[in-house]
mmCIF file of C-alpha atoms and ligand atoms in Angstrom:
data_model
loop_
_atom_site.group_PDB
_atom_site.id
_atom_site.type_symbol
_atom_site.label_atom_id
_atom_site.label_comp_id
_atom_site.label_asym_id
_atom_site.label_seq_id
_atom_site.Cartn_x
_atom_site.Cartn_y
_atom_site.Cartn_z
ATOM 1 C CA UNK A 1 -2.154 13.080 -0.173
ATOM 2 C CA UNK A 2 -3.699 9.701 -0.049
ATOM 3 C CA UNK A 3 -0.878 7.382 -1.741
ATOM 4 C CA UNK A 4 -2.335 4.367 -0.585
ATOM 5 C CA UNK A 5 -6.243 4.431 -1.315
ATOM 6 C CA UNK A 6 -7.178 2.765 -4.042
ATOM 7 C CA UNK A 7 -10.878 4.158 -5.304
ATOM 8 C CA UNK A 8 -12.403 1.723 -7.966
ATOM 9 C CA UNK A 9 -15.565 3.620 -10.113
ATOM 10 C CA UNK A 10 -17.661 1.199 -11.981
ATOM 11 C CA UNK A 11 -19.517 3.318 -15.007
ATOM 12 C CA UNK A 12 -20.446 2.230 -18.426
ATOM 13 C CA UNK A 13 -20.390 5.597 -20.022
ATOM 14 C CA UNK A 14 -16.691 6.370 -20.890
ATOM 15 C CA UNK A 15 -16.881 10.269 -20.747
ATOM 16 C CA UNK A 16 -18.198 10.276 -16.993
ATOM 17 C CA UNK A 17 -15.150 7.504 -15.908
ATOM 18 C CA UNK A 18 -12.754 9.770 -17.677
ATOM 19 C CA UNK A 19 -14.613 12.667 -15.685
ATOM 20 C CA UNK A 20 -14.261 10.670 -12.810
ATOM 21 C CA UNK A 21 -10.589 9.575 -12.892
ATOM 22 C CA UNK A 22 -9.397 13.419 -13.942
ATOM 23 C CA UNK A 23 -11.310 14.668 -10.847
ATOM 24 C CA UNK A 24 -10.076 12.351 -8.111
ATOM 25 C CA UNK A 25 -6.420 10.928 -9.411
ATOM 26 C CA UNK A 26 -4.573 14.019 -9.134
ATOM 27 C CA UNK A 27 -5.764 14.166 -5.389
ATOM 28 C CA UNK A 28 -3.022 11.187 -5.030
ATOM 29 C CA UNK A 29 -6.067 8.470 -5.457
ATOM 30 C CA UNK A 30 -5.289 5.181 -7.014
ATOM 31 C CA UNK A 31 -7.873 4.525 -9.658
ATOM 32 C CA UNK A 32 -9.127 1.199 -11.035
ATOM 33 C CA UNK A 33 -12.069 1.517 -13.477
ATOM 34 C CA UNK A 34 -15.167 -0.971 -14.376
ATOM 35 C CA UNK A 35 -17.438 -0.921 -17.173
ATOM 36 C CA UNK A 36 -19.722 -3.403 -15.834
ATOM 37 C CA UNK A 37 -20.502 -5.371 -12.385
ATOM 38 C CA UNK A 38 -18.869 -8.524 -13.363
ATOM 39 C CA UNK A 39 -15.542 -6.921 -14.150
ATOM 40 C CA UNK A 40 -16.121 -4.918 -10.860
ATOM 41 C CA UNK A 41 -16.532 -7.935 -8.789
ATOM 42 C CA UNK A 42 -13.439 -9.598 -10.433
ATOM 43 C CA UNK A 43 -11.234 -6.202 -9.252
ATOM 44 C CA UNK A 44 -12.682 -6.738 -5.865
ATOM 45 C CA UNK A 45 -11.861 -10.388 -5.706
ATOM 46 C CA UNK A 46 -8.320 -9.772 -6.429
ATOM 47 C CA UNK A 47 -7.652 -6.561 -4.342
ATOM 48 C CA UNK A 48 -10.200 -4.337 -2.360
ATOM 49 C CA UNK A 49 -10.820 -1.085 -3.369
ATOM 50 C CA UNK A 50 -10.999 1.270 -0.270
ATOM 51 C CA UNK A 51 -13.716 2.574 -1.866
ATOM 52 C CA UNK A 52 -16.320 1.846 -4.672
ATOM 53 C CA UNK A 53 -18.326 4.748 -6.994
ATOM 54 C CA UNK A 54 -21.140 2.664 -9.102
ATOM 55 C CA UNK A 55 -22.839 3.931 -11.305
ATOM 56 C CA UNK A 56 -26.772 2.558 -10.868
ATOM 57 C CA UNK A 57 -27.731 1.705 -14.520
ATOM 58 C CA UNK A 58 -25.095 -0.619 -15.966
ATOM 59 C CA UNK A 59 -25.481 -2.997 -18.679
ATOM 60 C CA UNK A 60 -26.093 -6.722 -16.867
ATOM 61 C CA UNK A 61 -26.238 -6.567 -12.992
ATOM 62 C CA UNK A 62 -27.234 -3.354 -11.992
ATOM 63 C CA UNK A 63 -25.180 -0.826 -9.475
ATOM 64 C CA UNK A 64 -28.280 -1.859 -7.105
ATOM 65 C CA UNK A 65 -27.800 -5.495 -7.663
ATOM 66 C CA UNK A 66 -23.938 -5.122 -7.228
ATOM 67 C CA UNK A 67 -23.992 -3.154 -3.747
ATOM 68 C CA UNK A 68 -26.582 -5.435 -2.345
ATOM 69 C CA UNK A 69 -24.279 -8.267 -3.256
ATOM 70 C CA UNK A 70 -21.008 -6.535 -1.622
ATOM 71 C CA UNK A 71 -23.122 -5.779 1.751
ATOM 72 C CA UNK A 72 -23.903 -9.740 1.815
ATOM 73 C CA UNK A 73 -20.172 -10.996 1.688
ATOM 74 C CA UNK A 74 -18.272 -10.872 4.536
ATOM 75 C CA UNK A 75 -15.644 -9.675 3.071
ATOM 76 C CA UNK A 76 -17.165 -6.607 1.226
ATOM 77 C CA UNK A 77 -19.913 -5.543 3.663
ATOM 78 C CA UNK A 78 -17.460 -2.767 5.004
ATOM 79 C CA UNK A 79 -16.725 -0.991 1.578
ATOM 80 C CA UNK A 80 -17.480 2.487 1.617
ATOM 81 C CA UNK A 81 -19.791 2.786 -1.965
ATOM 82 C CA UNK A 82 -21.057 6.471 -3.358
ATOM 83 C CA UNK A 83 -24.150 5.629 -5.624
ATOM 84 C CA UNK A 84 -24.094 7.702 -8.816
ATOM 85 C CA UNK A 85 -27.028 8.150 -10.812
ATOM 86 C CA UNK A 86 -28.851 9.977 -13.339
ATOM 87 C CA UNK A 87 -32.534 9.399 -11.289
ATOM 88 C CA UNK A 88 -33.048 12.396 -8.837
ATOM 89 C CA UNK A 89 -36.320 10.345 -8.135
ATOM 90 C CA UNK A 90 -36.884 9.916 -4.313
ATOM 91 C CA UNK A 91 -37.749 6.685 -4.569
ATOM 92 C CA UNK A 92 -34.414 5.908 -6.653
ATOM 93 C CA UNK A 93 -32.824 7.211 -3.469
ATOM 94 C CA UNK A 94 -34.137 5.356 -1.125
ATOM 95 C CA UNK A 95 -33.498 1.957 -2.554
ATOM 96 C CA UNK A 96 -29.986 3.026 -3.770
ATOM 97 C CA UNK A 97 -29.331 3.968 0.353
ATOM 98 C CA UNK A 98 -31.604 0.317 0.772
ATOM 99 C CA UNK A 99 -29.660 -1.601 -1.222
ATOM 100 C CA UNK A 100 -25.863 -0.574 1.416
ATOM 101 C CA UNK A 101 -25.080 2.519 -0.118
ATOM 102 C CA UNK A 102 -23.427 5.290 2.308
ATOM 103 C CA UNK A 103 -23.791 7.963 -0.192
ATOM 104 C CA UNK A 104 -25.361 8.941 -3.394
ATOM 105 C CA UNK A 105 -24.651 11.615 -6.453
ATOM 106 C CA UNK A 106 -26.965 12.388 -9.153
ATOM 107 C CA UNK A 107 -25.534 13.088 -12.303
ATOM 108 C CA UNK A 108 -24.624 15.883 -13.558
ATOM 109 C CA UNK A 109 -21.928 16.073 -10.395
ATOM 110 C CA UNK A 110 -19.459 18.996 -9.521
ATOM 111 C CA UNK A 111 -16.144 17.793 -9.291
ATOM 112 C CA UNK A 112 -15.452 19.456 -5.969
ATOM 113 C CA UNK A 113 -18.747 17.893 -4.467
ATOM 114 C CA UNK A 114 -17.515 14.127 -5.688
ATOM 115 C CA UNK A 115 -13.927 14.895 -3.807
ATOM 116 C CA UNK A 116 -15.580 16.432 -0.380
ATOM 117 C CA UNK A 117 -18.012 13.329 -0.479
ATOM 118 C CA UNK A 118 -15.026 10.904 -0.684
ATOM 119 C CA UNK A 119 -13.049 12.338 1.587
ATOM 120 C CA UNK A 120 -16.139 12.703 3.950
ATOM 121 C CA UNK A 121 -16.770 9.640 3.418
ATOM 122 C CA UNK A 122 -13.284 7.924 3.910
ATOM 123 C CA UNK A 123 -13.456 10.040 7.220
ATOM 124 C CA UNK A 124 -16.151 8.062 8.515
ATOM 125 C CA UNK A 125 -15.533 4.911 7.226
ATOM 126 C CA UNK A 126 -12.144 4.014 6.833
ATOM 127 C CA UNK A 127 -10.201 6.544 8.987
ATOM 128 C CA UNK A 128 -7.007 5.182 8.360
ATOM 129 C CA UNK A 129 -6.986 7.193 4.917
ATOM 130 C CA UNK A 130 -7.527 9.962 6.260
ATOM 131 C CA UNK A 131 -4.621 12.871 6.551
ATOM 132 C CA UNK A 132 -5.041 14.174 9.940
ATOM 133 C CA UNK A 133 -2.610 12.015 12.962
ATOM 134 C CA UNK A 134 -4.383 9.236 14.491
ATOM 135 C CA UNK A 135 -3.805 9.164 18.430
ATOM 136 C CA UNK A 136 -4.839 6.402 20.609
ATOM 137 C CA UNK A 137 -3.385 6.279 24.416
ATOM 138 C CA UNK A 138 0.050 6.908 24.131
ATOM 139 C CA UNK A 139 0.722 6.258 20.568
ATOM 140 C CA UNK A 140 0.345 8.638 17.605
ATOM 141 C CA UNK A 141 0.766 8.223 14.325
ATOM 142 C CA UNK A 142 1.041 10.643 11.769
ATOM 143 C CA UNK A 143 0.487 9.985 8.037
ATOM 144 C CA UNK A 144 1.322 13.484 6.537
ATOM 145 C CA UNK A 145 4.712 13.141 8.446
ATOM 146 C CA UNK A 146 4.917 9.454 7.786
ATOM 147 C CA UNK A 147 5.926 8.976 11.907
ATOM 148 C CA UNK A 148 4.557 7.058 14.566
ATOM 149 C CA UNK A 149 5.132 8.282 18.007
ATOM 150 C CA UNK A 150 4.978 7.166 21.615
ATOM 151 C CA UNK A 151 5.178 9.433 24.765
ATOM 152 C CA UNK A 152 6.390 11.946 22.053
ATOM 153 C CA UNK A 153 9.371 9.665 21.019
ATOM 154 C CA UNK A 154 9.553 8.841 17.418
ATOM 155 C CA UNK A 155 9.748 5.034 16.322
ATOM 156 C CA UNK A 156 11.832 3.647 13.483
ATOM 157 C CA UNK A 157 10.091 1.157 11.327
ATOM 158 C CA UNK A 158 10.057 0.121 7.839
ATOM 159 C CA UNK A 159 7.168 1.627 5.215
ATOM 160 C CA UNK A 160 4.846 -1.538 5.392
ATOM 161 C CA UNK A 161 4.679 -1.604 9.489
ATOM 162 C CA UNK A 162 3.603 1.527 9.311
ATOM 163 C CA UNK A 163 0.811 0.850 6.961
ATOM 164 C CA UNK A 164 -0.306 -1.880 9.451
ATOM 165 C CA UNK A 165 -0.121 0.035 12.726
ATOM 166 C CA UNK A 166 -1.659 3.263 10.653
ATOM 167 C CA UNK A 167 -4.739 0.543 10.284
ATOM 168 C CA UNK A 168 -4.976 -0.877 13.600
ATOM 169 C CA UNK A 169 -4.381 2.491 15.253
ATOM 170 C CA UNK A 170 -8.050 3.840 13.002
ATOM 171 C CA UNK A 171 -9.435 1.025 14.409
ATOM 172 C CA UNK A 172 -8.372 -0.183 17.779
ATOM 173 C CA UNK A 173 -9.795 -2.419 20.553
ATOM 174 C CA UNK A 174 -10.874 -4.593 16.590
ATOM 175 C CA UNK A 175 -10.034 -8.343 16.396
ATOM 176 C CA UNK A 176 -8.385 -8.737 12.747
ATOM 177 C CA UNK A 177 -7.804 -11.791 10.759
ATOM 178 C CA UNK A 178 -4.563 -12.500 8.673
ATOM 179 C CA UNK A 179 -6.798 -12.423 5.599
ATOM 180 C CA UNK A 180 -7.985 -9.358 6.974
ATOM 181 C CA UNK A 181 -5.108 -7.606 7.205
ATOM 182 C CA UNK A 182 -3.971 -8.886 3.934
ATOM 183 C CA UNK A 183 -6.904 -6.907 2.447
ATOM 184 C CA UNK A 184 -6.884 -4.126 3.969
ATOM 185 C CA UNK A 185 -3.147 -3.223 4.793
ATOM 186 C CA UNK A 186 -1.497 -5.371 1.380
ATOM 187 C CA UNK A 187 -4.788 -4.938 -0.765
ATOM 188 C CA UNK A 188 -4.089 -8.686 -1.437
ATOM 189 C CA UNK A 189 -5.483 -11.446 0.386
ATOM 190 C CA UNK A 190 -4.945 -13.937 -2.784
ATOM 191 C CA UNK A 191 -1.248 -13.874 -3.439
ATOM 192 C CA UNK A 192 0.531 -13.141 -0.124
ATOM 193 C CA UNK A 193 0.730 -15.774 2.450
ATOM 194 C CA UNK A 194 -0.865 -15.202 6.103
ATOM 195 C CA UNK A 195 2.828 -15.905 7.259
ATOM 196 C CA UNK A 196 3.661 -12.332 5.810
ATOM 197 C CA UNK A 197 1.351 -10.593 8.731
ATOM 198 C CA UNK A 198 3.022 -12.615 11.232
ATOM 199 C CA UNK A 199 6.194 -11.771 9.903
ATOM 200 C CA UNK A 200 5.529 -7.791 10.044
ATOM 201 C CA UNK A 201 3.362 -7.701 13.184
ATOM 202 C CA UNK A 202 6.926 -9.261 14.706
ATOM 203 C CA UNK A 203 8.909 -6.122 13.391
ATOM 204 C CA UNK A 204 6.084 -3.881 14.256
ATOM 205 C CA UNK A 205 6.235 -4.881 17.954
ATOM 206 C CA UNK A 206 10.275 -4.705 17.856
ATOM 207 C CA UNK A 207 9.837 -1.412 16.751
ATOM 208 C CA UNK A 208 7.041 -0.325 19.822
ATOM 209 C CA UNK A 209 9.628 -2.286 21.916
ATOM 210 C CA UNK A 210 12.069 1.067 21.776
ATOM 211 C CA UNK A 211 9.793 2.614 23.295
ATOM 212 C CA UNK A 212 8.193 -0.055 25.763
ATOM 213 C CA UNK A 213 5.105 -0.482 24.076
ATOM 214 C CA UNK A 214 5.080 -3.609 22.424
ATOM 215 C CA UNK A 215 2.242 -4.527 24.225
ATOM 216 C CA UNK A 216 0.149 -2.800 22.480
ATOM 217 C CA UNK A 217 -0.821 -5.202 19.774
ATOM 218 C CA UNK A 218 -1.718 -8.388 20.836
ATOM 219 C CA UNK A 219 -2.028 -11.493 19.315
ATOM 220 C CA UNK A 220 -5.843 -12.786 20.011
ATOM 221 C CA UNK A 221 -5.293 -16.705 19.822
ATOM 222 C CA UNK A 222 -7.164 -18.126 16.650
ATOM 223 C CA UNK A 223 -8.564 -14.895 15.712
ATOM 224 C CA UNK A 224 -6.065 -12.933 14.677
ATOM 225 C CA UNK A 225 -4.328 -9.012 16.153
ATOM 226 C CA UNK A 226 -5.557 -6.596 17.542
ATOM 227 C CA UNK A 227 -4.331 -3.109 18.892
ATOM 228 C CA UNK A 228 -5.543 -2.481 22.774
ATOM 229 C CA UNK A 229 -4.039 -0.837 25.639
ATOM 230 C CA UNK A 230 -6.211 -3.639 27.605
ATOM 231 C CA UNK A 231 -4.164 -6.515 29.026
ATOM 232 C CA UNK A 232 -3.982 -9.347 26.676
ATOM 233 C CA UNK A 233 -5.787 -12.023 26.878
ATOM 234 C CA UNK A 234 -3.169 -14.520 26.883
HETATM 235 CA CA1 CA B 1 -24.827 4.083 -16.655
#
């Protein structure tokens, strides 16, 4: 189960997307689909993809071209990307893994190998997609149970605060931005307003409240939230 990853493959050749959205969208994946880099970028501009598979030759840009340009953007340098191609050449490789790729398939793929390298992959990278409970100090939550926990106690909140605590909890002691959050919790930093994070971080710390830990996400003045069991800096 992985409702809320979204995986976006960018391939010209129509059988292998079809291959590719058959393998990985009954594992619960969201899938968006590019034929070329330009329509890639404008999916990314509108809603980041948790994770990218590009295919190396494309008509235009080039998969090589595209990664290299995601690892220079703010914004995009943190996107997991799986490098498919039909060049087993070392060399190939090496600039593929050069150019910000974390992983790399040659074509022809086995399905199962393309779902145990995203998963892997998501593992490492974004951790919050992953199935297994996420525990940091007291809290816990759980995705496959859809609870979060403290001291043992179940809390009550709505669906999207515990999206956003599932996030911060991967990745505690991390400064996040509204626009941030937006992208990586709402997959939409265009269309909602930054007063929607406020809004929800206020629930989410009602909710930790039952349970006297409210503290536990701070507000980091001008920067933006962060989970810590540290005391806050202001
Ligand atoms: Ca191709």
């Amino acid at each position: 189960m992985a409702l809320d990853t979204t995986i976006l493959l960018v391939e010209d050749e129509p059988a292998i997307l079809d291959l590719l959205e058959f393998t990985l969208a009954p594992k619960g994946y969201g899938i968006k689909r590019a034929m070329d880099a330009a329509t890639a970028l404008d999916i990314v501009r509108q809603a980041l993809p948790d994770l990218m598979i590009l295919d190396w030759m494309l008509p235009g840009e080039s998969g090589v071209q595209l990664a290299r340009a995601l690892r220079n953007d703010a914004r995009t340098k943190g996107m997991p990307i799986i490098m498919l191609t039909a060049r087993a050449e070392e060399a190939d490789k090496i600039s593929g893994l050069d150019a910000g790729a974390d992983d790399y398939m040659t074509k022809p793929f086995s399905p199962r190998e393309l779902v145990a390298r995203v998963n892997a992959l998501l593992r490492r990278r974004a951790p919050e997609h992953a199935d297994e409970p996420i525990v940091y100090g007291p809290l816990t939550v759980d995705p496959a149970r859809h609870e979060a926990r403290v001291g043992g106690k179940a809390l009550e909140m709505g669906a999207t605060e515990f999206k956003l605590l599932r996030f911060l909890t991967a990745h505690p002691e991390r400064v996040f931005s509204r626009a941030q959050l937006l992208d990586q919790v709402w997959g939409d930093h265009t269309f909602i307003e930054e007063r929607t994070v406020d809004v929800h971080i206020l629930r989410l710390r009602k909710a930790l409240a039952a349970q006297s830990a409210e503290d536990l996400v701070q507000t980091v003045r001008g920067a933006g939230y962060r989970l810590s069991r540290s005391s806050a800096d202001n």
